[in-house]
């Protein structure tokens, strides 16, 4: 037997309270579909945790042979009874079972050691690496910080995706919705954002929390493996509930993610939380509410479905300096059906968040990946959350793409267009090509700035659309190899000074002369 | 509420001195006559609740061994006092408790059994 286990047992024995105390207990009078009706615990509070005593009429060895303690959550307070959702295997609950109040509202044990771990919404480790050492219990339900406790969102969080960082910039403390049909790259954007944080200096690197709500376990396992491979698990926590988990755990998962985020935010740290995805969360809440016999509303969702998501997302904030200056940035994900963003849940979440990133299947199928529709995607925080360097270069790309979108319809009349229109269309196509990016290849912001600056200052002149990516990659390699101080200057100063601008212009000219093979006309 | 009305009526009948078996048989017949048989279990629960409220149910104590009734008398009395149970109580021997006792009165429980403490110790140590 290892020393660690012996020490733990000694500690538990020393802390054992043998005096006993009065606890309020009730009896299960019925259980079905994961909801137990309990009478006797009349003083139970809403969202209080209760414990099902499945040790009654069992010997000690029989009790120890079963799984861990079975918790329940009080969700309906009725005239004679309370309804409790079972947070675990409901098959273990039987009529007549004793239920004891814990006196605690639902909370999750959190500590510094939770970073790098995969946990369930109750804080239990599910990655097989032993228990998480907790230092504090964070309540899952909590009132969001008020107006006076917050400060303006003005610090960027870089996703590593050129299209987003240049035109839909996200700030620390913002809520930016990622919305699109299935298989359009929503999770990829979220994971790439997490991967990109490794380029941030350690003291400014946000803690990332990926909340998997009702996802396939194979998908979550793939994501964890990808994060581990890239070294991102050093600063990431995964809260996982699979499709096989009961709906109460799916309901609690995003709140658990928010609670863990608040633990770090209150220490003055920045946190990024990804909720993947809130559509499944809404469905789980609907299922639970129907089983609790709450009146169904539109599309059978309960009446407080908006409040469910608004109170969750309001917990993302940028705190004032007096409170430590920490932040929680939220990237909720919503899955639409056939591009219908006017459906109930999507419109709810769009109205809550500070902007949205629309992903379209058509664009994805055309090979434009990430499949962002930059025309209708927006960030309400805007350039306040951009570095000076990016602000300087992003304006032109936005304008070029806006003009390109207007002229796109005329492309079929290519033979009849004037020269200026043809050039605008060509430039738009090249910029579109520039914004394409491979999956899981986030680009640090200084490289994005150099590539967009080059595009704005003649890199595309004489270059065919097919050679855009090759030219940009070759340019970045050349800077990395011959002029690495350019990247270092951009990384530290985050602005393009006049000297740097001249350097870059000269660099582009040098590049074009040394890579003439890319500029051969078709 | 219908079931509650039946519970109050049955409680009043019991209070008037009617034998419990007679009262409950009468209740079952009335429910059947009015087509409310489905309310039977709810009515009985309500009745028990009324009896508890008015202090007419006794506390229940479970001990691990027969001799614990005497050896733990002081602790049991103290526990019953904390539970607010002043009247007589019933005692039951449950060997699975291993040691200590469990006292229940109305909707409150006082558990110092060795079984629950060992289960808690095991779960905390192996979490």
Coordinates of C-alpha atoms in Angstrom, one line a residue:
Chain A
X1 CA 0.0 0.0 0.0
X2 CA 1.5 3.3 -1.0
X3 CA 2.5 6.0 1.5
X4 CA 0.2 8.5 -0.1
X5 CA -2.9 6.3 0.5
X6 CA -1.8 5.6 4.1
X7 CA -1.3 9.3 4.8
X8 CA -4.7 10.1 3.2
X9 CA -6.4 7.5 5.4
X10 CA -4.7 8.8 8.5
X11 CA -5.8 12.3 7.6
X12 CA -9.4 11.1 7.1
X13 CA -9.4 9.2 10.4
X14 CA -8.1 12.2 12.3
X15 CA -10.7 14.4 10.7
X16 CA -13.6 11.9 11.4
X17 CA -16.4 13.5 13.4
X18 CA -17.9 10.8 15.7
X19 CA -20.2 13.0 17.7
X20 CA -23.0 13.0 15.1
X21 CA -25.5 15.8 14.3
X22 CA -29.1 16.2 13.4
X23 CA -29.7 16.2 9.7
X24 CA -33.0 16.6 7.9
X25 CA -33.9 13.5 5.9
X26 CA -36.7 12.5 3.6
X27 CA -37.9 9.5 1.8
X28 CA -38.2 8.8 -1.9
X29 CA -41.8 8.2 -2.8
X30 CA -41.3 7.8 -6.5
X31 CA -38.6 7.9 -9.1
X32 CA -38.8 7.9 -12.9
X33 CA -36.6 9.2 -15.7
X34 CA -33.9 10.4 -13.4
X35 CA -36.3 12.5 -11.3
X36 CA -37.0 11.5 -7.7
X37 CA -40.0 12.8 -5.7
X38 CA -39.0 13.1 -2.1
X39 CA -41.1 13.9 0.9
X40 CA -39.9 15.1 4.3
X41 CA -37.2 17.5 3.4
X42 CA -39.5 20.5 3.6
X43 CA -36.7 23.0 4.4
X44 CA -34.7 22.1 1.4
X45 CA -33.6 25.1 -0.7
X46 CA -33.6 25.5 -4.4
X47 CA -30.4 24.0 -6.0
X48 CA -29.4 22.4 -2.8
X49 CA -27.5 19.1 -3.0
X50 CA -28.9 16.1 -1.3
X51 CA -27.4 12.7 -0.7
X52 CA -29.2 9.4 -1.5
X53 CA -28.5 6.9 1.2
X54 CA -28.2 3.6 -0.7
X55 CA -26.6 1.9 2.3
X56 CA -30.0 1.2 4.0
X57 CA -30.6 -2.6 4.3
X58 CA -27.1 -3.3 3.0
X59 CA -24.0 -4.5 4.8
X60 CA -20.8 -2.5 4.8
X61 CA -19.1 -4.6 2.1
X62 CA -22.2 -4.4 -0.2
X63 CA -22.3 -0.6 0.2
X64 CA -18.6 -0.3 -0.6
X65 CA -18.9 -2.5 -3.6
X66 CA -21.3 0.1 -5.3
X67 CA -20.2 3.3 -6.9
X68 CA -19.4 6.5 -5.2
X69 CA -21.9 8.6 -3.2
X70 CA -25.0 9.4 -5.2
X71 CA -26.0 13.1 -5.2
X72 CA -29.2 14.8 -6.2
X73 CA -30.1 18.4 -6.9
X74 CA -33.3 19.9 -5.6
X75 CA -35.0 21.7 -8.6
X76 CA -38.7 21.8 -7.8
X77 CA -40.1 22.9 -4.4
X78 CA -43.8 21.7 -4.3
X79 CA -46.5 21.9 -1.7
X80 CA -45.9 18.5 -0.1
X81 CA -42.8 17.1 -1.8
X82 CA -39.6 18.2 -3.6
X83 CA -38.4 17.0 -6.9
X84 CA -34.8 16.0 -7.1
X85 CA -32.8 15.3 -10.2
X86 CA -30.4 12.4 -9.7
X87 CA -26.8 13.4 -10.6
X88 CA -25.7 9.9 -11.5
X89 CA -27.2 6.5 -12.1
X90 CA -30.9 6.8 -11.4
X91 CA -31.1 3.0 -11.3
X92 CA -29.5 3.1 -7.8
X93 CA -32.5 5.1 -6.4
X94 CA -35.4 3.1 -5.1
X95 CA -38.7 4.0 -3.5
X96 CA -38.4 4.3 0.3
X97 CA -34.7 5.3 0.1
X98 CA -33.5 7.8 2.7
X99 CA -32.4 11.2 1.3
X100 CA -30.4 13.6 3.5
X101 CA -29.9 17.3 3.0
X102 CA -26.3 18.4 2.6
X103 CA -27.1 22.0 3.5
X104 CA -24.9 23.1 0.7
X105 CA -25.9 24.7 -2.6
X106 CA -24.4 23.0 -5.6
X107 CA -20.7 23.8 -5.9
X108 CA -17.6 22.4 -7.5
X109 CA -14.3 21.9 -5.7
X110 CA -11.5 23.8 -7.5
X111 CA -7.8 24.2 -7.0
X112 CA -4.7 25.2 -9.0
X113 CA -4.1 21.5 -9.7
X114 CA -7.3 21.3 -11.8
X115 CA -5.4 22.9 -14.7
X116 CA -4.4 20.1 -17.2
X117 CA -7.2 17.8 -16.0
X118 CA -10.4 16.4 -17.5
X119 CA -13.3 16.6 -15.0
X120 CA -17.0 16.1 -14.9
X121 CA -19.4 18.9 -13.7
X122 CA -19.2 17.7 -10.1
X123 CA -15.4 18.3 -10.1
X124 CA -14.5 14.5 -10.2
X125 CA -11.5 13.7 -12.3
X126 CA -12.3 11.4 -15.2
X127 CA -8.9 11.2 -16.8
X128 CA -7.6 8.5 -14.6
X129 CA -4.8 10.7 -13.1
X130 CA -6.1 10.6 -9.6
X131 CA -8.3 13.1 -7.7
X132 CA -8.0 16.9 -8.0
X133 CA -6.7 18.6 -4.9
X134 CA -9.3 21.3 -4.2
X135 CA -8.7 24.5 -2.2
X136 CA -12.1 26.1 -2.6
X137 CA -15.7 25.2 -3.4
X138 CA -17.1 27.5 -6.1
X139 CA -20.9 27.7 -6.4
X140 CA -22.2 26.7 -9.8
X141 CA -25.0 29.2 -9.7
X142 CA -23.9 32.7 -8.8
X143 CA -25.0 36.3 -9.5
X144 CA -22.8 37.9 -12.2
X145 CA -20.6 40.9 -11.3
X146 CA -22.4 44.3 -11.5
X147 CA -21.7 47.2 -13.8
X148 CA -19.4 49.1 -11.3
X149 CA -17.3 46.0 -10.7
X150 CA -16.3 45.8 -14.4
X151 CA -14.0 47.6 -16.7
X152 CA -14.0 48.2 -20.4
X153 CA -12.9 45.4 -22.7
X154 CA -9.7 46.7 -24.4
X155 CA -7.2 43.8 -24.5
X156 CA -7.3 41.4 -27.4
X157 CA -7.5 37.6 -27.2
X158 CA -5.9 36.3 -30.3
X159 CA -7.5 33.3 -32.0
X160 CA -4.6 32.8 -34.4
X161 CA -7.2 32.9 -37.3
X162 CA -6.4 35.7 -39.7
X163 CA -10.0 36.3 -40.7
X164 CA -11.1 36.7 -37.1
X165 CA -8.2 38.6 -35.6
X166 CA -8.2 41.1 -38.4
X167 CA -11.9 41.7 -39.0
X168 CA -13.9 40.3 -36.0
X169 CA -11.4 40.9 -33.2
X170 CA -12.3 39.5 -29.8
X171 CA -11.4 41.1 -26.5
X172 CA -10.7 39.6 -23.1
X173 CA -14.0 39.7 -21.3
X174 CA -16.2 39.5 -24.4
X175 CA -18.8 36.9 -25.4
X176 CA -18.4 36.0 -29.1
X177 CA -20.8 33.5 -30.5
X178 CA -19.7 30.9 -33.0
X179 CA -22.7 29.8 -35.0
X180 CA -23.2 27.6 -38.0
X181 CA -24.5 24.3 -39.3
X182 CA -23.0 20.9 -38.4
X183 CA -19.4 20.3 -39.7
X184 CA -18.7 23.9 -40.6
X185 CA -15.6 24.2 -38.3
X186 CA -17.1 25.7 -35.2
X187 CA -15.2 23.5 -32.7
X188 CA -12.1 23.9 -34.9
X189 CA -12.2 27.7 -34.4
X190 CA -12.5 27.2 -30.6
X191 CA -9.7 24.7 -30.4
X192 CA -7.4 26.8 -32.6
X193 CA -8.0 29.7 -30.3
X194 CA -6.9 27.5 -27.3
X195 CA -3.9 26.3 -29.3
X196 CA -2.9 29.8 -30.2
X197 CA -2.6 30.9 -26.5
X198 CA 0.7 29.0 -26.4
X199 CA 2.2 32.0 -28.3
X200 CA 1.2 34.4 -25.5
X201 CA 3.8 35.2 -22.8
X202 CA 3.2 32.9 -19.8
X203 CA 2.2 35.8 -17.5
X204 CA -0.5 37.0 -19.9
X205 CA -1.6 33.5 -21.1
X206 CA -5.2 32.9 -20.3
X207 CA -6.3 29.7 -18.6
X208 CA -8.5 27.9 -21.2
X209 CA -11.6 25.8 -20.2
X210 CA -13.2 23.6 -22.9
X211 CA -16.7 22.5 -21.8
X212 CA -18.0 19.6 -23.8
X213 CA -21.8 19.4 -23.5
X214 CA -23.3 16.2 -24.7
X215 CA -20.5 15.5 -27.2
X216 CA -19.4 12.1 -28.5
X217 CA -16.7 10.8 -26.2
X218 CA -14.6 10.0 -29.2
X219 CA -14.7 13.6 -30.2
X220 CA -13.8 14.8 -26.7
X221 CA -11.0 12.2 -26.6
X222 CA -9.6 13.5 -29.9
X223 CA -9.7 17.1 -28.7
X224 CA -7.9 16.2 -25.5
X225 CA -5.3 14.3 -27.5
X226 CA -4.8 17.2 -29.8
X227 CA -4.4 19.6 -26.9
X228 CA -1.9 17.3 -25.2
X229 CA 0.1 16.9 -28.4
X230 CA 0.3 20.6 -28.9
X231 CA 1.3 21.2 -25.2
X232 CA -1.9 23.1 -24.7
X233 CA -3.1 21.0 -21.8
X234 CA -0.6 22.8 -19.6
X235 CA -3.0 25.7 -19.4
X236 CA -6.3 24.0 -20.3
X237 CA -9.1 22.3 -18.3
X238 CA -11.7 20.1 -19.9
X239 CA -15.1 19.7 -18.4
X240 CA -16.7 16.8 -20.1
X241 CA -20.2 15.4 -20.3
X242 CA -20.9 12.9 -23.0
X243 CA -24.1 12.2 -24.8
X244 CA -24.4 9.1 -22.5
X245 CA -24.6 11.3 -19.3
X246 CA -28.0 12.1 -17.8
X247 CA -29.5 15.5 -18.8
X248 CA -28.9 17.1 -15.3
X249 CA -25.2 16.7 -15.8
X250 CA -25.4 18.2 -19.3
X251 CA -27.4 21.1 -17.7
X252 CA -24.7 21.7 -15.1
X253 CA -21.6 21.4 -17.3
X254 CA -21.4 25.0 -18.6
X255 CA -22.1 26.3 -15.1
X256 CA -19.2 24.2 -13.8
X257 CA -17.0 25.7 -16.5
X258 CA -18.1 29.2 -15.5
X259 CA -17.5 28.4 -11.8
X260 CA -13.9 27.2 -12.5
X261 CA -13.3 30.3 -14.6
X262 CA -14.4 32.5 -11.8
X263 CA -11.9 30.8 -9.4
X264 CA -9.1 32.0 -11.7
X265 CA -10.6 35.3 -12.7
X266 CA -10.8 36.3 -9.0
X267 CA -7.0 35.8 -8.8
X268 CA -6.5 38.4 -11.5
X269 CA -6.0 35.9 -14.3
X270 CA -7.6 35.9 -17.7
X271 CA -9.7 32.9 -18.6
X272 CA -11.1 31.6 -21.9
X273 CA -14.2 29.4 -21.7
X274 CA -15.6 27.5 -24.7
X275 CA -19.2 26.1 -24.4
X276 CA -19.5 23.4 -27.0
X277 CA -22.4 23.6 -27.6
X278 CA -25.3 25.5 -26.1
X279 CA -27.8 24.0 -28.5
X280 CA -27.3 20.6 -26.8
X281 CA -27.4 22.4 -23.4
X282 CA -30.8 23.9 -24.3
X283 CA -32.1 20.4 -25.3
X284 CA -30.9 18.9 -22.1
X285 CA -32.6 21.7 -20.1
X286 CA -35.8 21.1 -22.0
X287 CA -35.7 17.4 -21.3
X288 CA -35.2 18.0 -17.6
X289 CA -37.9 20.7 -17.4
X290 CA -40.4 18.5 -19.1
X291 CA -39.6 15.6 -16.7
X292 CA -40.1 18.1 -13.8
X293 CA -43.5 18.9 -15.2
X294 CA -42.6 22.6 -15.8
X295 CA -45.0 24.1 -18.4
X296 CA -43.5 23.9 -21.9
X297 CA -43.4 27.1 -24.1
X298 CA -42.3 27.7 -27.6
X299 CA -40.8 24.6 -29.2
X300 CA -41.4 22.8 -25.9
X301 CA -38.6 24.8 -24.2
X302 CA -39.4 26.0 -20.7
X303 CA -40.2 29.7 -20.2
X304 CA -36.9 30.5 -18.6
X305 CA -34.7 29.1 -21.5
X306 CA -33.4 32.7 -22.3
X307 CA -32.5 33.2 -18.6
X308 CA -30.6 29.9 -18.6
X309 CA -28.2 31.2 -21.2
X310 CA -28.2 34.9 -20.2
X311 CA -27.2 34.2 -16.6
X312 CA -24.5 31.9 -17.8
X313 CA -23.0 34.3 -20.3
X314 CA -23.3 37.3 -18.0
X315 CA -20.7 35.7 -15.8
X316 CA -18.1 36.5 -18.5
X317 CA -16.6 39.8 -17.6
X318 CA -13.5 42.0 -17.5
X319 CA -13.1 43.0 -13.8
X320 CA -12.0 46.4 -12.6
X321 CA -8.5 46.9 -11.4
X322 CA -9.7 47.1 -7.8
X323 CA -11.0 43.5 -8.2
X324 CA -7.8 42.2 -9.8
X325 CA -8.4 43.0 -13.4
X326 CA -9.1 39.3 -14.3
X327 CA -11.4 38.3 -17.1
X328 CA -13.5 35.5 -18.5
X329 CA -13.9 35.5 -22.3
X330 CA -16.7 33.2 -23.5
X331 CA -16.9 31.5 -26.9
X332 CA -20.3 29.9 -26.9
X333 CA -21.1 27.6 -29.8
X334 CA -24.6 27.2 -31.3
X335 CA -25.5 24.7 -34.0
X336 CA -28.1 25.8 -36.5
X337 CA -30.2 23.6 -38.8
X338 CA -29.9 24.4 -42.5
X339 CA -28.4 27.9 -41.8
X340 CA -31.6 29.1 -39.9
X341 CA -30.2 31.7 -37.6
X342 CA -33.7 33.0 -36.9
X343 CA -34.7 29.9 -34.9
X344 CA -35.5 30.2 -31.2
X345 CA -32.3 29.3 -29.4
X346 CA -29.9 30.9 -32.0
X347 CA -31.8 34.3 -31.8
X348 CA -31.8 34.1 -28.0
X349 CA -28.0 33.6 -27.8
X350 CA -27.3 36.1 -30.6
X351 CA -29.1 38.8 -28.5
X352 CA -27.1 37.9 -25.4
X353 CA -23.6 37.8 -26.9
X354 CA -21.3 40.7 -28.0
X355 CA -21.0 39.5 -31.5
X356 CA -21.1 36.4 -33.7
X357 CA -19.0 34.5 -36.1
X358 CA -21.1 32.9 -38.8
X359 CA -19.9 29.8 -40.5
X360 CA -21.6 28.7 -43.7
X361 CA -21.7 25.3 -45.3
X362 CA -21.6 26.8 -48.8
X363 CA -18.3 28.5 -48.1
X364 CA -16.9 25.3 -46.5
X365 CA -17.8 23.3 -49.5
X366 CA -16.2 25.8 -51.8
X367 CA -13.0 25.3 -50.0
X368 CA -13.0 28.6 -48.1
X369 CA -11.9 27.4 -44.6
X370 CA -12.4 28.7 -42.1
X371 CA -15.9 29.1 -43.6
X372 CA -16.5 32.6 -42.2
X373 CA -19.0 34.9 -43.7
X374 CA -17.2 38.1 -42.9
X375 CA -20.1 40.2 -44.3
X376 CA -22.5 39.2 -41.5
X377 CA -20.1 38.3 -38.8
X378 CA -19.5 41.0 -36.3
X379 CA -17.7 41.9 -33.1
X380 CA -19.4 44.6 -31.1
X381 CA -16.2 45.3 -29.2
X382 CA -14.4 46.0 -32.5
X383 CA -11.1 47.6 -32.8
X384 CA -10.9 48.4 -29.1
X385 CA -9.8 44.8 -28.8
X386 CA -7.1 45.0 -31.4
X387 CA -3.4 45.8 -31.2
X388 CA -2.3 49.0 -32.9
X389 CA -0.4 47.0 -35.5
X390 CA -3.4 45.0 -36.5
X391 CA -5.7 48.1 -36.5
X392 CA -3.3 49.7 -39.0
X393 CA -3.5 46.8 -41.5
X394 CA -7.0 45.5 -40.9
X395 CA -8.9 48.5 -42.3
X396 CA -7.9 48.0 -45.9
X397 CA -8.6 44.2 -45.9
X398 CA -12.1 44.9 -44.6
X399 CA -12.7 47.5 -47.3
X400 CA -11.4 45.3 -50.1
X401 CA -13.5 42.3 -49.0
X402 CA -16.6 44.5 -48.7
X403 CA -16.2 45.8 -52.2
X404 CA -15.5 42.3 -53.5
X405 CA -18.7 41.0 -52.0
X406 CA -20.7 43.7 -53.7
X407 CA -19.0 42.9 -57.1
X408 CA -19.1 39.1 -56.7
X409 CA -22.4 38.9 -58.5
X410 CA -20.9 40.5 -61.6
X411 CA -18.1 37.9 -61.8
X412 CA -20.1 35.8 -64.3
X413 CA -20.0 38.8 -66.7
X414 CA -16.2 38.8 -66.5
X415 CA -15.8 39.6 -70.2
X416 CA -17.9 42.8 -70.0
X417 CA -16.4 44.5 -67.0
X418 CA -14.2 47.5 -66.9
X419 CA -10.5 47.2 -65.8
X420 CA -11.1 48.8 -62.4
X421 CA -13.9 46.3 -61.5
X422 CA -11.8 43.4 -62.8
X423 CA -8.9 44.4 -60.6
X424 CA -11.1 44.8 -57.5
X425 CA -12.5 41.4 -58.1
X426 CA -9.0 39.9 -58.5
X427 CA -7.8 41.6 -55.4
X428 CA -10.8 40.4 -53.4
X429 CA -10.2 36.8 -54.6
X430 CA -6.6 37.1 -53.5
X431 CA -7.5 38.5 -50.1
X432 CA -10.0 35.6 -49.7
X433 CA -7.2 33.2 -50.6
X434 CA -5.0 34.9 -48.0
X435 CA -7.6 34.4 -45.3
X436 CA -7.7 30.6 -45.8
X437 CA -6.0 28.7 -43.1
X438 CA -5.4 25.0 -42.3
X439 CA -7.1 23.4 -39.4
X440 CA -5.1 23.5 -36.1
X441 CA -2.5 25.9 -37.6
X442 CA -3.0 29.1 -35.7
X443 CA -0.8 32.0 -36.6
X444 CA 0.6 34.3 -34.0
X445 CA -0.6 37.8 -34.4
X446 CA 2.8 39.3 -35.4
X447 CA 2.9 36.9 -38.4
X448 CA -0.7 37.8 -39.3
X449 CA 0.2 41.5 -39.3
X450 CA 3.2 40.9 -41.6
X451 CA 1.2 38.9 -44.0
X452 CA -1.7 41.4 -44.2
X453 CA 0.7 44.3 -44.4
X454 CA 2.4 42.7 -47.3
X455 CA -0.9 42.0 -49.0
X456 CA -1.8 45.7 -48.6
X457 CA 1.5 46.9 -49.9
X458 CA 2.0 45.3 -53.2
X459 CA 2.7 41.6 -52.5
X460 CA -0.3 40.6 -54.6
X461 CA 0.8 42.7 -57.6
X462 CA 1.5 40.3 -60.4
X463 CA 0.7 37.3 -58.2
X464 CA -1.8 34.8 -59.4
X465 CA -4.6 33.6 -56.9
X466 CA -3.1 30.1 -56.8
X467 CA 0.2 31.3 -55.6
X468 CA -1.0 33.6 -52.8
X469 CA -0.6 31.0 -50.0
X470 CA 2.8 29.9 -51.2
X471 CA 3.9 33.5 -51.5
X472 CA 2.8 34.4 -47.9
X473 CA 4.4 31.3 -46.5
X474 CA 7.6 32.0 -48.3
X475 CA 7.6 35.6 -47.1
X476 CA 7.0 34.6 -43.4
X477 CA 9.8 32.0 -43.7
X478 CA 12.1 34.6 -45.1
X479 CA 11.4 37.0 -42.2
X480 CA 11.8 34.2 -39.7
X481 CA 15.2 33.2 -41.2
X482 CA 16.7 36.6 -42.2
X483 CA 14.9 39.3 -40.2
X484 CA 13.6 37.6 -37.0
X485 CA 13.9 41.0 -35.2
X486 CA 10.8 42.2 -37.1
X487 CA 8.7 39.5 -35.4
X488 CA 10.2 40.3 -32.0
X489 CA 9.6 44.0 -32.4
X490 CA 6.0 43.4 -33.4
X491 CA 5.5 41.0 -30.5
X492 CA 6.8 43.4 -27.9
X493 CA 5.6 46.7 -29.2
X494 CA 2.4 45.6 -30.9
X495 CA 2.6 48.6 -33.2
X496 CA 4.1 49.4 -36.6
X497 CA 6.4 52.3 -36.2
X498 CA 7.5 54.4 -39.2
X499 CA 10.9 52.6 -39.2
X500 CA 9.4 49.2 -39.1
X501 CA 7.0 50.2 -41.9
X502 CA 9.9 51.2 -44.1
X503 CA 11.7 48.0 -43.3
X504 CA 8.6 45.9 -44.2
X505 CA 8.2 47.8 -47.5
X506 CA 11.8 47.1 -48.4
X507 CA 11.4 43.5 -47.4
X508 CA 8.5 43.0 -49.7
X509 CA 10.5 44.5 -52.6
X510 CA 13.4 42.1 -51.8
X511 CA 11.0 39.2 -51.6
X512 CA 9.5 39.9 -55.0
X513 CA 12.9 40.1 -56.6
X514 CA 14.2 36.9 -55.0
X515 CA 11.0 34.9 -55.6
X516 CA 10.3 36.0 -59.2
X517 CA 9.2 32.4 -60.0
X518 CA 6.0 33.0 -57.9
X519 CA 5.2 36.0 -60.0
X520 CA 5.3 34.5 -63.5
X521 CA 2.1 35.5 -65.3
X522 CA -0.3 32.7 -66.4
Chain B
X1 CA -56.7 20.1 -2.8
X2 CA -58.9 16.9 -3.0
X3 CA -56.3 14.4 -1.5
X4 CA -55.6 16.8 1.3
X5 CA -59.3 17.1 2.1
X6 CA -59.6 13.3 2.4
X7 CA -56.5 13.3 4.7
X8 CA -58.0 15.9 7.0
X9 CA -61.4 14.1 7.1
X10 CA -59.7 10.7 7.9
X11 CA -57.6 12.4 10.6
X12 CA -60.7 13.8 12.2
X13 CA -62.4 10.4 12.0
X14 CA -59.4 8.8 13.8
X15 CA -59.4 11.6 16.4
X16 CA -63.0 11.0 17.2
X17 CA -62.0 7.6 18.5
X18 CA -62.8 5.4 15.5
X19 CA -60.6 2.3 15.2
X20 CA -57.8 2.8 12.6
X21 CA -58.8 -0.3 10.6
X22 CA -62.4 0.8 10.5
X23 CA -61.5 4.3 9.4
X24 CA -59.1 3.2 6.7
X25 CA -61.6 0.6 5.3
X26 CA -64.2 3.4 5.2
X27 CA -61.7 5.7 3.4
X28 CA -61.0 3.0 0.8
X29 CA -64.7 2.5 0.2
X30 CA -65.4 6.2 -0.2
X31 CA -62.6 6.6 -2.6
X32 CA -63.9 3.7 -4.7
X33 CA -67.4 5.0 -4.6
X34 CA -66.3 8.4 -5.9
X35 CA -63.9 7.0 -8.4
X36 CA -60.8 8.5 -6.6
X37 CA -59.0 5.2 -5.8
X38 CA -55.8 6.6 -7.5
X39 CA -55.6 9.2 -4.6
X40 CA -55.3 6.5 -2.0
X41 CA -51.5 6.5 -1.6
X42 CA -51.5 10.3 -1.6
X43 CA -54.2 10.5 1.0
X44 CA -52.3 8.1 3.3
X45 CA -49.1 10.1 2.9
X46 CA -51.0 13.2 3.8
X47 CA -52.5 11.5 6.8
X48 CA -49.0 10.4 8.1
X49 CA -47.8 13.9 7.5
X50 CA -50.7 15.3 9.6
X51 CA -49.9 12.8 12.4
X52 CA -46.3 13.8 12.3
X53 CA -47.2 17.4 12.5
X54 CA -49.3 16.9 15.5
X55 CA -46.6 14.8 17.3
X56 CA -48.4 11.5 17.2
X57 CA -45.7 9.4 15.8
X58 CA -42.8 8.0 17.9
X59 CA -39.1 8.1 17.3
X60 CA -37.3 5.0 16.0
X61 CA -33.8 3.9 17.1
X62 CA -31.7 1.3 15.4
X63 CA -28.7 -0.2 17.2
X64 CA -26.1 -2.8 16.0
X65 CA -26.4 -5.2 19.0
X66 CA -28.9 -5.9 21.8
X67 CA -26.5 -4.8 24.5
X68 CA -26.0 -1.3 22.8
X69 CA -29.5 -0.3 24.0
X70 CA -28.1 -0.2 27.6
X71 CA -24.5 0.8 26.8
X72 CA -25.5 3.7 24.6
X73 CA -28.6 4.8 26.6
X74 CA -27.1 8.2 27.5
X75 CA -26.1 9.0 23.9
X76 CA -29.5 7.8 22.6
X77 CA -31.4 9.9 25.0
X78 CA -29.3 12.9 24.1
X79 CA -29.9 12.3 20.4
X80 CA -33.6 12.0 20.9
X81 CA -33.6 15.2 22.8
X82 CA -31.8 16.9 19.9
X83 CA -34.4 15.5 17.5
X84 CA -37.2 16.9 19.6
X85 CA -38.7 13.4 20.4
X86 CA -39.9 13.5 24.0
X87 CA -42.3 10.5 24.0
X88 CA -41.6 6.8 23.9
X89 CA -39.5 5.3 21.1
X90 CA -39.2 2.0 19.3
X91 CA -35.9 0.1 19.1
X92 CA -34.7 -2.2 16.4
X93 CA -31.5 -4.2 16.1
X94 CA -29.7 -3.9 12.8
X95 CA -26.4 -5.8 12.7
X96 CA -25.3 -4.1 9.5
X97 CA -24.7 -0.9 11.5
X98 CA -21.6 -2.6 13.0
X99 CA -21.7 -0.2 16.0
X100 CA -23.2 3.1 17.1
X101 CA -26.9 3.9 16.5
X102 CA -29.3 5.7 14.2
X103 CA -32.2 7.7 15.6
X104 CA -35.1 8.9 13.4
X105 CA -37.9 11.2 14.3
X106 CA -40.4 12.7 11.8
X107 CA -38.1 14.1 9.1
X108 CA -34.9 14.3 11.1
X109 CA -32.1 11.8 11.5
X110 CA -29.2 11.4 13.9
X111 CA -26.7 8.9 12.6
X112 CA -23.6 7.9 14.5
X113 CA -23.4 4.3 13.1
X114 CA -20.0 2.9 12.4
X115 CA -21.2 1.8 9.0
X116 CA -22.0 5.3 7.7
X117 CA -18.7 6.6 9.1
X118 CA -16.7 3.9 7.6
X119 CA -18.4 4.3 4.2
X120 CA -17.7 8.1 4.4
X121 CA -14.1 7.4 5.3
X122 CA -13.6 5.0 2.4
X123 CA -15.2 7.3 -0.1
X124 CA -13.2 10.3 1.0
X125 CA -9.9 8.4 1.1
X126 CA -10.4 6.8 -2.4
X127 CA -11.9 9.8 -4.3

